[in-house]
mmCIF file of C-alpha atoms in Angstrom:
data_model
loop_
_atom_site.group_PDB
_atom_site.id
_atom_site.type_symbol
_atom_site.label_atom_id
_atom_site.label_comp_id
_atom_site.label_asym_id
_atom_site.label_seq_id
_atom_site.Cartn_x
_atom_site.Cartn_y
_atom_site.Cartn_z
ATOM 1 C CA MET Q 25 0.011 -0.012 0.027
ATOM 2 C CA SER Q 26 1.297 3.453 -0.928
ATOM 3 C CA LEU Q 27 0.378 6.728 0.804
ATOM 4 C CA VAL Q 28 0.651 10.000 -1.153
ATOM 5 C CA LEU Q 29 1.210 13.435 0.288
ATOM 6 C CA ALA Q 30 -0.687 15.336 -2.346
ATOM 7 C CA GLY Q 31 -2.260 18.767 -2.487
ATOM 8 C CA ARG Q 32 -0.945 21.888 -0.859
ATOM 9 C CA PRO Q 33 2.609 21.843 0.496
ATOM 10 C CA LEU Q 34 3.561 22.511 4.082
ATOM 11 C CA ALA Q 35 5.765 25.421 5.049
ATOM 12 C CA ILE Q 36 8.467 25.066 7.726
ATOM 13 C CA THR Q 37 8.264 28.373 9.679
ATOM 14 C CA SER Q 38 10.738 27.457 12.436
ATOM 15 C CA CYS Q 39 12.728 24.496 13.711
ATOM 16 C CA GLY Q 40 14.473 23.189 16.803
ATOM 17 C CA VAL Q 41 17.425 20.833 16.457
ATOM 18 C CA VAL Q 42 19.302 18.901 19.155
ATOM 19 C CA SER Q 43 22.082 16.682 17.890
ATOM 20 C CA PRO Q 44 25.558 15.447 18.790
ATOM 21 C CA ALA Q 45 26.829 18.582 17.065
ATOM 22 C CA GLY Q 46 24.993 20.713 19.629
ATOM 23 C CA LEU Q 47 21.878 22.915 19.543
ATOM 24 C CA GLY Q 48 20.537 24.565 16.354
ATOM 25 C CA LEU Q 49 21.212 24.629 12.650
ATOM 26 C CA GLU Q 50 24.463 26.613 12.711
ATOM 27 C CA VAL Q 51 26.431 23.920 14.593
ATOM 28 C CA LEU Q 52 24.778 21.238 12.460
ATOM 29 C CA ALA Q 53 25.960 22.985 9.261
ATOM 30 C CA ARG Q 54 29.463 23.160 10.638
ATOM 31 C CA ALA Q 55 29.421 19.476 11.570
ATOM 32 C CA LEU Q 56 28.163 18.493 8.152
ATOM 33 C CA ARG Q 57 31.092 20.373 6.609
ATOM 34 C CA HIS Q 58 33.906 19.419 8.976
ATOM 35 C CA GLY Q 59 32.657 16.619 11.199
ATOM 36 C CA LEU Q 60 32.064 16.706 14.968
ATOM 37 C CA ASP Q 61 34.598 18.506 17.115
ATOM 38 C CA SER Q 62 34.332 15.863 19.828
ATOM 39 C CA TYR Q 63 32.360 12.832 20.836
ATOM 40 C CA ALA Q 64 30.734 12.953 24.261
ATOM 41 C CA GLU Q 65 30.010 9.843 26.241
ATOM 42 C CA PRO Q 66 26.377 9.178 27.360
ATOM 43 C CA GLU Q 67 25.439 10.431 30.755
ATOM 44 C CA ASP Q 68 24.288 7.143 32.153
ATOM 45 C CA SER Q 69 26.369 3.940 32.487
ATOM 46 C CA PRO Q 70 28.826 4.380 29.611
ATOM 47 C CA ASP Q 71 30.368 1.071 30.620
ATOM 48 C CA GLY Q 72 27.128 -0.744 29.762
ATOM 49 C CA TYR Q 73 27.412 0.023 26.004
ATOM 50 C CA PRO Q 74 28.757 -2.249 23.275
ATOM 51 C CA PRO Q 75 32.243 -1.735 21.646
ATOM 52 C CA ARG Q 76 30.976 0.689 19.021
ATOM 53 C CA PRO Q 77 31.296 4.481 18.608
ATOM 54 C CA LEU Q 78 28.661 6.356 20.554
ATOM 55 C CA TRP Q 79 27.870 9.941 19.627
ATOM 56 C CA ALA Q 80 25.881 11.594 22.401
ATOM 57 C CA ILE Q 81 24.588 15.173 22.710
ATOM 58 C CA PRO Q 82 27.314 17.022 24.650
ATOM 59 C CA ASP Q 83 25.119 19.433 26.687
ATOM 60 C CA LEU Q 84 21.346 19.747 26.675
ATOM 61 C CA GLU Q 85 21.453 23.095 28.505
ATOM 62 C CA VAL Q 86 18.217 22.007 30.256
ATOM 63 C CA ALA Q 87 18.391 24.518 33.084
ATOM 64 C CA ARG Q 88 18.965 27.496 30.714
ATOM 65 C CA LEU Q 89 16.324 26.582 28.173
ATOM 66 C CA LEU Q 90 13.630 24.908 30.299
ATOM 67 C CA GLY Q 91 14.265 26.005 33.893
ATOM 68 C CA ARG Q 92 14.104 23.359 36.603
ATOM 69 C CA LYS Q 93 10.439 23.362 37.481
ATOM 70 C CA GLY Q 94 8.458 20.186 36.559
ATOM 71 C CA LEU Q 95 11.486 18.176 35.344
ATOM 72 C CA ARG Q 96 12.184 16.039 38.369
ATOM 73 C CA HIS Q 97 10.666 12.863 36.957
ATOM 74 C CA VAL Q 98 11.143 13.694 33.236
ATOM 75 C CA ASP Q 99 13.584 11.316 31.510
ATOM 76 C CA ARG Q 100 16.338 12.172 29.035
ATOM 77 C CA PHE Q 101 14.272 11.151 26.013
ATOM 78 C CA THR Q 102 11.548 13.631 26.827
ATOM 79 C CA ARG Q 103 14.051 16.328 27.647
ATOM 80 C CA LEU Q 104 15.415 16.021 24.126
ATOM 81 C CA GLY Q 105 11.955 16.699 22.770
ATOM 82 C CA LEU Q 106 11.309 19.523 25.198
ATOM 83 C CA VAL Q 107 14.536 21.279 24.321
ATOM 84 C CA ALA Q 108 13.929 20.888 20.579
ATOM 85 C CA SER Q 109 10.325 22.203 20.932
ATOM 86 C CA THR Q 110 11.581 25.186 22.958
ATOM 87 C CA LEU Q 111 14.089 26.107 20.233
ATOM 88 C CA ALA Q 112 11.366 25.637 17.594
ATOM 89 C CA LEU Q 113 8.790 27.792 19.400
ATOM 90 C CA GLU Q 114 11.253 30.499 20.498
ATOM 91 C CA GLY Q 115 9.671 33.836 19.552
ATOM 92 C CA VAL Q 116 6.526 32.021 18.330
ATOM 93 C CA ILE Q 117 4.618 30.795 21.371
ATOM 94 C CA ALA Q 118 4.142 34.325 22.832
ATOM 95 C CA LYS Q 119 2.283 35.272 19.652
ATOM 96 C CA LEU Q 120 -0.210 32.338 19.990
ATOM 97 C CA ASP Q 121 -3.414 33.320 21.775
ATOM 98 C CA ALA Q 122 -5.712 30.834 23.311
ATOM 99 C CA GLU Q 123 -7.489 30.146 19.971
ATOM 100 C CA ALA Q 124 -4.247 29.641 18.146
ATOM 101 C CA GLN Q 125 -2.970 27.266 20.847
ATOM 102 C CA ALA Q 126 -6.154 25.275 20.470
ATOM 103 C CA ARG Q 127 -5.331 24.907 16.747
ATOM 104 C CA THR Q 128 -1.725 23.884 17.280
ATOM 105 C CA GLY Q 129 -0.604 20.295 17.945
ATOM 106 C CA VAL Q 130 2.247 17.791 17.996
ATOM 107 C CA VAL Q 131 3.058 14.860 15.737
ATOM 108 C CA LEU Q 132 6.134 12.937 16.864
ATOM 109 C CA ALA Q 133 7.982 10.067 15.293
ATOM 110 C CA THR Q 134 9.220 7.498 17.814
ATOM 111 C CA ASN Q 135 9.053 3.731 17.629
ATOM 112 C CA THR Q 136 9.314 2.919 21.294
ATOM 113 C CA GLY Q 137 9.608 6.036 23.386
ATOM 114 C CA SER Q 138 12.319 5.840 26.050
ATOM 115 C CA LEU Q 139 13.875 2.375 26.055
ATOM 116 C CA THR Q 140 15.909 3.441 29.082
ATOM 117 C CA SER Q 141 12.785 4.175 31.155
ATOM 118 C CA MET Q 142 11.115 0.938 29.984
ATOM 119 C CA VAL Q 143 14.099 -1.151 31.021
ATOM 120 C CA GLU Q 144 14.433 0.608 34.402
ATOM 121 C CA VAL Q 145 10.684 0.112 35.206
ATOM 122 C CA GLY Q 146 10.834 -3.467 33.886
ATOM 123 C CA ILE Q 147 13.798 -4.380 36.045
ATOM 124 C CA ASP Q 148 12.111 -2.812 39.103
ATOM 125 C CA THR Q 149 9.093 -5.027 38.614
ATOM 126 C CA LEU Q 150 11.379 -8.078 38.752
ATOM 127 C CA VAL Q 151 13.878 -7.181 41.469
ATOM 128 C CA GLN Q 152 11.941 -5.054 43.926
ATOM 129 C CA ASP Q 153 10.007 -6.556 46.765
ATOM 130 C CA LYS Q 154 6.311 -7.263 46.213
ATOM 131 C CA PRO Q 155 3.991 -5.565 45.611
ATOM 132 C CA TYR Q 156 6.550 -4.423 43.065
ATOM 133 C CA LEU Q 157 7.828 -1.168 44.419
ATOM 134 C CA VAL Q 158 8.270 0.618 41.102
ATOM 135 C CA ASN Q 159 8.931 4.390 41.379
ATOM 136 C CA PRO Q 160 5.577 5.894 40.362
ATOM 137 C CA GLY Q 161 7.360 8.961 39.068
ATOM 138 C CA ASN Q 162 9.115 6.873 36.436
ATOM 139 C CA PHE Q 163 6.063 5.030 35.152
ATOM 140 C CA PRO Q 164 4.614 7.813 32.897
ATOM 141 C CA ASN Q 165 7.918 7.825 30.953
ATOM 142 C CA VAL Q 166 7.301 4.302 29.626
ATOM 143 C CA VAL Q 167 4.268 5.415 27.624
ATOM 144 C CA THR Q 168 5.157 5.913 23.925
ATOM 145 C CA ASN Q 169 3.486 9.262 23.731
ATOM 146 C CA ALA Q 170 4.985 10.591 26.972
ATOM 147 C CA CYS Q 171 7.292 13.058 25.119
ATOM 148 C CA ALA Q 172 4.560 14.376 22.806
ATOM 149 C CA GLY Q 173 2.244 14.867 25.745
ATOM 150 C CA GLN Q 174 4.879 16.711 27.779
ATOM 151 C CA ILE Q 175 5.606 19.101 24.857
ATOM 152 C CA ALA Q 176 1.923 19.885 24.491
ATOM 153 C CA MET Q 177 1.304 20.373 28.178
ATOM 154 C CA ARG Q 178 4.362 22.601 28.668
ATOM 155 C CA VAL Q 179 3.212 25.171 26.134
ATOM 156 C CA SER Q 180 -0.536 24.501 26.162
ATOM 157 C CA LEU Q 181 -0.896 23.088 22.615
ATOM 158 C CA ARG Q 182 -4.357 21.566 22.576
ATOM 159 C CA SER Q 183 -4.888 20.282 19.069
ATOM 160 C CA VAL Q 184 -3.907 16.869 17.639
ATOM 161 C CA ASN Q 185 -1.277 15.041 19.695
ATOM 162 C CA SER Q 186 -0.053 11.904 17.943
ATOM 163 C CA VAL Q 187 2.914 9.483 17.772
ATOM 164 C CA VAL Q 188 3.823 7.746 14.540
ATOM 165 C CA SER Q 189 5.887 4.506 14.685
ATOM 166 C CA SER Q 190 7.132 2.969 11.434
ATOM 167 C CA GLY Q 191 10.750 2.148 11.938
ATOM 168 C CA GLN Q 192 13.441 4.040 10.014
ATOM 169 C CA VAL Q 193 10.739 5.863 8.009
ATOM 170 C CA ALA Q 194 8.861 7.176 11.059
ATOM 171 C CA SER Q 195 9.761 10.813 10.619
ATOM 172 C CA LEU Q 196 8.607 10.864 6.952
ATOM 173 C CA ALA Q 197 5.411 9.086 7.948
ATOM 174 C CA ALA Q 198 4.863 11.735 10.670
ATOM 175 C CA ILE Q 199 5.175 14.498 8.039
ATOM 176 C CA ARG Q 200 2.719 12.740 5.879
ATOM 177 C CA PHE Q 201 0.332 12.474 8.844
ATOM 178 C CA ALA Q 202 0.788 16.126 9.584
ATOM 179 C CA ARG Q 203 -0.054 17.052 6.029
ATOM 180 C CA THR Q 204 -3.321 15.051 6.255
ATOM 181 C CA THR Q 205 -4.146 16.537 9.568
ATOM 182 C CA ILE Q 206 -3.824 20.132 8.312
ATOM 183 C CA GLU Q 207 -5.596 19.378 5.062
ATOM 184 C CA GLN Q 208 -8.622 17.954 7.006
ATOM 185 C CA GLY Q 209 -8.805 21.124 9.126
ATOM 186 C CA ARG Q 210 -7.974 19.339 12.371
ATOM 187 C CA ALA Q 211 -5.164 21.741 13.080
ATOM 188 C CA SER Q 212 -3.720 24.991 11.723
ATOM 189 C CA ARG Q 213 -0.111 24.323 12.661
ATOM 190 C CA LEU Q 214 1.831 21.414 14.002
ATOM 191 C CA LEU Q 215 5.177 20.604 15.619
ATOM 192 C CA VAL Q 216 6.333 17.597 13.649
ATOM 193 C CA GLY Q 217 9.602 15.661 13.767
ATOM 194 C CA GLY Q 218 11.361 12.737 15.398
ATOM 195 C CA VAL Q 219 13.370 11.908 18.512
ATOM 196 C CA GLU Q 220 15.732 9.169 19.438
ATOM 197 C CA GLU Q 221 17.855 8.739 22.602
ATOM 198 C CA LEU Q 222 21.123 6.971 22.999
ATOM 199 C CA SER Q 223 20.673 4.021 25.372
ATOM 200 C CA PRO Q 224 22.404 0.692 26.114
ATOM 201 C CA ALA Q 225 19.368 -1.275 25.018
ATOM 202 C CA ALA Q 226 19.240 0.452 21.635
ATOM 203 C CA ALA Q 227 23.020 0.397 21.100
ATOM 204 C CA TRP Q 228 23.220 -3.344 21.923
ATOM 205 C CA GLY Q 229 20.250 -3.984 19.616
ATOM 206 C CA TRP Q 230 21.992 -2.389 16.686
ATOM 207 C CA HIS Q 231 25.307 -4.053 17.576
ATOM 208 C CA LEU Q 232 23.914 -7.552 17.858
ATOM 209 C CA SER Q 233 21.546 -7.293 14.888
ATOM 210 C CA GLY Q 234 24.371 -7.013 12.412
ATOM 211 C CA ALA Q 235 22.340 -4.484 10.443
ATOM 212 C CA LEU Q 236 25.068 -1.763 10.690
ATOM 213 C CA VAL Q 237 28.531 -2.041 9.157
ATOM 214 C CA GLU Q 238 31.402 -2.602 11.554
ATOM 215 C CA GLY Q 239 32.385 0.536 13.413
ATOM 216 C CA ALA Q 240 29.262 2.483 12.427
ATOM 217 C CA PRO Q 241 28.305 4.910 15.240
ATOM 218 C CA VAL Q 242 25.035 5.059 17.127
ATOM 219 C CA GLY Q 243 23.792 8.522 17.982
ATOM 220 C CA GLU Q 244 20.820 10.433 19.371
ATOM 221 C CA GLY Q 245 18.954 13.617 18.599
ATOM 222 C CA CYS Q 246 15.691 15.392 17.971
ATOM 223 C CA ALA Q 247 14.554 17.673 15.193
ATOM 224 C CA LEU Q 248 11.120 19.394 15.292
ATOM 225 C CA PHE Q 249 9.563 21.693 12.719
ATOM 226 C CA LEU Q 250 6.693 24.078 13.065
ATOM 227 C CA VAL Q 251 4.636 23.598 9.931
ATOM 228 C CA GLU Q 252 1.516 25.107 8.403
ATOM 229 C CA ASP Q 253 -0.180 25.423 5.061
ATOM 230 C CA ALA Q 254 2.306 27.026 2.639
ATOM 231 C CA GLU Q 255 -0.245 28.727 0.461
ATOM 232 C CA ALA Q 256 -1.981 30.270 3.432
ATOM 233 C CA LEU Q 257 1.409 31.457 4.692
ATOM 234 C CA ARG Q 258 2.224 33.104 1.370
ATOM 235 C CA SER Q 259 -1.163 34.811 1.342
ATOM 236 C CA SER Q 260 -0.487 36.315 4.769
ATOM 237 C CA GLY Q 261 2.787 37.837 3.511
ATOM 238 C CA ARG Q 262 4.891 35.802 6.035
ATOM 239 C CA THR Q 263 8.094 33.909 5.200
ATOM 240 C CA ALA Q 264 9.452 30.438 5.986
ATOM 241 C CA LEU Q 265 12.566 28.299 5.888
ATOM 242 C CA ALA Q 266 11.434 25.729 3.333
ATOM 243 C CA GLU Q 267 8.374 23.931 2.063
ATOM 244 C CA LEU Q 268 7.680 20.274 2.150
ATOM 245 C CA LEU Q 269 6.132 19.120 -1.151
ATOM 246 C CA ALA Q 270 5.207 15.516 -1.819
ATOM 247 C CA CYS Q 271 5.904 12.611 0.497
ATOM 248 C CA GLU Q 272 5.557 8.901 -0.286
ATOM 249 C CA VAL Q 273 5.844 6.107 2.174
ATOM 250 C CA SER Q 274 5.121 2.447 1.485
ATOM 251 C CA TYR Q 275 5.672 -0.997 2.927
ATOM 252 C CA GLN Q 276 7.579 -3.444 0.755
ATOM 253 C CA GLY Q 277 7.483 -6.455 2.997
ATOM 254 C CA LEU Q 278 10.440 -8.379 4.375
ATOM 255 C CA GLY Q 279 11.793 -9.364 0.995
ATOM 256 C CA SER Q 280 15.284 -8.821 -0.341
ATOM 257 C CA ALA Q 281 17.158 -5.544 -0.266
ATOM 258 C CA GLY Q 282 16.708 -5.432 -4.040
ATOM 259 C CA GLU Q 283 12.913 -5.487 -3.697
ATOM 260 C CA GLN Q 284 13.138 -2.632 -1.206
ATOM 261 C CA GLY Q 285 15.306 -0.718 -3.628
ATOM 262 C CA GLU Q 286 12.657 -1.174 -6.278
ATOM 263 C CA GLY Q 287 10.071 0.075 -3.859
ATOM 264 C CA LEU Q 288 12.102 3.155 -3.031
ATOM 265 C CA LEU Q 289 12.604 3.829 -6.759
ATOM 266 C CA HIS Q 290 8.859 3.962 -7.262
ATOM 267 C CA CYS Q 291 8.477 6.207 -4.167
ATOM 268 C CA VAL Q 292 10.991 8.661 -5.535
ATOM 269 C CA GLU Q 293 9.359 8.708 -8.986
ATOM 270 C CA ARG Q 294 5.868 9.274 -7.530
ATOM 271 C CA ALA Q 295 7.040 11.992 -5.103
ATOM 272 C CA LEU Q 296 8.735 13.947 -7.914
ATOM 273 C CA GLU Q 297 5.637 13.669 -10.074
ATOM 274 C CA GLN Q 298 3.364 14.850 -7.224
ATOM 275 C CA SER Q 299 5.703 17.740 -6.560
ATOM 276 C CA GLU Q 300 5.875 18.674 -10.248
ATOM 277 C CA VAL Q 301 9.647 18.594 -9.836
ATOM 278 C CA SER Q 302 11.780 17.102 -12.658
ATOM 279 C CA PRO Q 303 14.702 14.790 -11.808
ATOM 280 C CA GLY Q 304 17.069 17.397 -13.200
ATOM 281 C CA GLU Q 305 15.866 20.000 -10.664
ATOM 282 C CA VAL Q 306 16.998 17.930 -7.668
ATOM 283 C CA ASP Q 307 20.110 19.641 -6.308
ATOM 284 C CA VAL Q 308 20.978 17.341 -3.388
ATOM 285 C CA VAL Q 309 19.882 13.965 -1.931
ATOM 286 C CA CYS Q 310 19.932 13.215 1.763
ATOM 287 C CA LEU Q 311 20.209 9.526 2.411
ATOM 288 C CA SER Q 312 19.151 7.481 5.469
ATOM 289 C CA ALA Q 313 20.553 4.003 4.957
ATOM 290 C CA THR Q 314 24.142 5.188 5.507
ATOM 291 C CA ASN Q 315 25.980 2.565 7.654
ATOM 292 C CA HIS Q 316 23.304 -0.095 6.874
ATOM 293 C CA ARG Q 317 24.994 -3.229 5.631
ATOM 294 C CA ASP Q 318 22.384 -4.360 3.142
ATOM 295 C CA LEU Q 319 20.421 -1.230 2.306
ATOM 296 C CA ASP Q 320 23.061 1.495 1.624
ATOM 297 C CA HIS Q 321 23.789 0.528 -1.952
ATOM 298 C CA GLN Q 322 20.149 -0.180 -2.733
ATOM 299 C CA GLU Q 323 19.176 3.282 -1.585
ATOM 300 C CA GLU Q 324 21.917 4.848 -3.689
ATOM 301 C CA TRP Q 325 20.892 2.732 -6.673
ATOM 302 C CA ALA Q 326 17.219 3.653 -6.428
ATOM 303 C CA VAL Q 327 17.945 7.389 -6.298
ATOM 304 C CA GLY Q 328 20.370 7.200 -9.166
ATOM 305 C CA GLU Q 329 17.798 5.288 -11.296
ATOM 306 C CA ALA Q 330 15.074 7.835 -10.468
ATOM 307 C CA LEU Q 331 17.244 10.888 -11.210
ATOM 308 C CA GLY Q 332 19.126 9.397 -14.169
ATOM 309 C CA ARG Q 333 22.421 10.648 -12.677
ATOM 310 C CA THR Q 334 24.469 10.793 -9.432
ATOM 311 C CA ALA Q 335 23.385 13.902 -7.550
ATOM 312 C CA PRO Q 336 25.340 15.449 -4.670
ATOM 313 C CA GLN Q 337 24.701 13.432 -1.526
ATOM 314 C CA VAL Q 338 24.490 14.226 2.157
ATOM 315 C CA ARG Q 339 24.989 11.289 4.590
ATOM 316 C CA VAL Q 340 23.807 12.467 7.979
ATOM 317 C CA GLY Q 341 24.563 9.034 9.563
ATOM 318 C CA HIS Q 342 28.250 9.447 8.870
ATOM 319 C CA VAL Q 343 28.293 12.671 10.901
ATOM 320 C CA LEU Q 344 25.723 12.100 13.691
ATOM 321 C CA GLY Q 345 25.460 8.335 13.816
ATOM 322 C CA GLU Q 346 22.400 6.050 13.460
ATOM 323 C CA LEU Q 347 19.318 7.959 14.583
ATOM 324 C CA TYR Q 348 16.519 5.494 13.694
ATOM 325 C CA SER Q 349 13.199 7.258 14.448
ATOM 326 C CA ALA Q 350 14.745 10.725 14.173
ATOM 327 C CA SER Q 351 16.850 10.018 11.067
ATOM 328 C CA GLY Q 352 14.301 11.470 8.567
ATOM 329 C CA ALA Q 353 13.688 14.622 10.599
ATOM 330 C CA MET Q 354 17.422 15.116 10.990
ATOM 331 C CA GLN Q 355 17.899 14.710 7.241
ATOM 332 C CA VAL Q 356 15.420 17.602 6.632
ATOM 333 C CA ALA Q 357 17.274 19.615 9.292
ATOM 334 C CA ALA Q 358 20.555 18.939 7.424
ATOM 335 C CA LEU Q 359 19.043 20.448 4.227
ATOM 336 C CA LEU Q 360 17.935 23.527 6.200
ATOM 337 C CA ALA Q 361 21.393 23.834 7.749
ATOM 338 C CA MET Q 362 23.068 23.617 4.338
ATOM 339 C CA TRP Q 363 20.682 26.205 2.826
ATOM 340 C CA ARG Q 364 21.678 28.810 5.372
ATOM 341 C CA GLU Q 365 24.450 29.750 2.879
ATOM 342 C CA PRO Q 366 23.257 31.754 -0.068
ATOM 343 C CA ALA Q 367 22.428 29.881 -3.254
ATOM 344 C CA ARG Q 368 24.504 30.188 -6.361
ATOM 345 C CA GLN Q 369 21.449 29.770 -8.593
ATOM 346 C CA SER Q 370 18.339 31.904 -9.175
ATOM 347 C CA ARG Q 371 15.760 29.223 -8.585
ATOM 348 C CA PRO Q 372 14.979 27.713 -5.177
ATOM 349 C CA ARG Q 373 17.092 24.698 -4.291
ATOM 350 C CA VAL Q 374 15.392 21.314 -4.139
ATOM 351 C CA GLY Q 375 16.350 18.455 -1.903
ATOM 352 C CA LEU Q 376 15.339 14.809 -1.826
ATOM 353 C CA VAL Q 377 15.053 12.964 1.574
ATOM 354 C CA THR Q 378 14.988 9.193 1.273
ATOM 355 C CA SER Q 379 14.549 6.503 3.812
ATOM 356 C CA MET Q 380 14.795 2.654 4.017
ATOM 357 C CA GLY Q 381 14.393 0.433 6.975
ATOM 358 C CA GLU Q 382 15.191 -3.133 7.964
ATOM 359 C CA ASP Q 383 11.487 -3.684 8.459
ATOM 360 C CA GLY Q 384 10.494 -3.217 4.820
ATOM 361 C CA ASN Q 385 9.332 0.398 5.012
ATOM 362 C CA VAL Q 386 10.598 2.927 2.459
ATOM 363 C CA GLY Q 387 9.853 6.636 1.934
ATOM 364 C CA CYS Q 388 10.773 9.767 0.122
ATOM 365 C CA LEU Q 389 10.191 13.440 0.783
ATOM 366 C CA VAL Q 390 10.718 16.439 -1.616
ATOM 367 C CA VAL Q 391 11.901 19.622 0.128
ATOM 368 C CA ARG Q 392 12.121 22.976 -1.624
ATOM 369 C CA GLU Q 393 13.957 26.111 -0.398
ATOM 370 C CA TRP Q 394 11.625 28.995 0.420
ATOM 371 C CA ARG Q 395 11.896 32.013 -1.844
#
C-alpha cells in the first residue's frame, strides 16, 4: 500500500534541532562540513554500552532553556523533545493566543519512546520486593506518547497530539500524517519531527543485529519543525525556511534488499511527479541507509535510477550516527542547515530525503527552499 502526500505543500516556519553537534542549525551545518569536534559519552552507564562508537549530545542546557520546574521525573528522552520544541517555538509561542494554541498540535515520530525508562521500570518489577515497588514517578515515561504529551502540556498546545511509529521511515510518515491533519482542518499548525535517545538497550540492539557495518556509530537527537499550510502562509505575507512538497511512504514487506530498492525507486518517482519537480531539478539527496549493511547500496541505486544521474549526496549518519526514528527529521534539518548559505542559482534549491528500513518500510520526501 502506498500513501501519497498530495495537495498543498507544508511550510516550515521554524525548527528546533538537538544533535551530537549541539543545539541549532548553525552547529549542524558546521558538523556536516567538517565533522564533529568531539564525541561525548552518554550520561548514564557508559560502561554498559557495546564496543561501538557512541555519539551523544554534549550538553542539553536544560536549566537555561527549560528551567528546573516540573522536570524532576522527566527522563532524558523527553528532555530531548522539550529542548527541541523550545528552540522551535522560540519567539513564536508568545504570539499564539488561546484560540491559536487550540489549533496547534504535536506529531512525533518515535518507535518505542524511552527504552531506558522501559528497561528501568521493567527491572524494578522483577527485582523489587512485592507488591513491586516501582517508582511511580518513572512510570509515565514508559508510555510511547509521553514526550509528545509533555511538549503539548508545557506550552498549552491543545490540538492533535499523535505518535507515529514505522521504523526508520517514522519521521517521513509523521510529516505525511501532519499534512493530512492540516488538510482535513483538524489543526492549523503542528510541531512535527522525530526523537531518538542513545541508550544501552538500543546500542546493543543495533550491535547484535548485524544491520550496521562494523564501526558504524550510534547517535541520538531530535529535530522538530513548526509547519502550516504553505499557500496560506504566502497569502498572509509571512516567510518560511522551506516547504515540504510530496511525501511517499510504502511497505515493501520483508523481502530482499533489491525489492526494497525497487520500492524506493517507485516512491521517488511518484514523489517527484506529485511535486511537479523534474529529476534534473533535484540539487541534493539526503540518504538515510548510511551505515546499513544491506540497504546502503540499494538506496543509492534507487535514487540514481530515479534521477538518471548521481546527484550530490548528504549522509547524515556518517556525521551524527544512526538515529533511527529521528533520522528522517534530521535529514530535513541537514538540508535547512546547508541552505543557510546563499544559493549560487536563481531558482529555489530542491532536496530529496529518502529512507529505507530493515522492516521493509521505504519513503521519500521532496523539500524545496523557500523563496
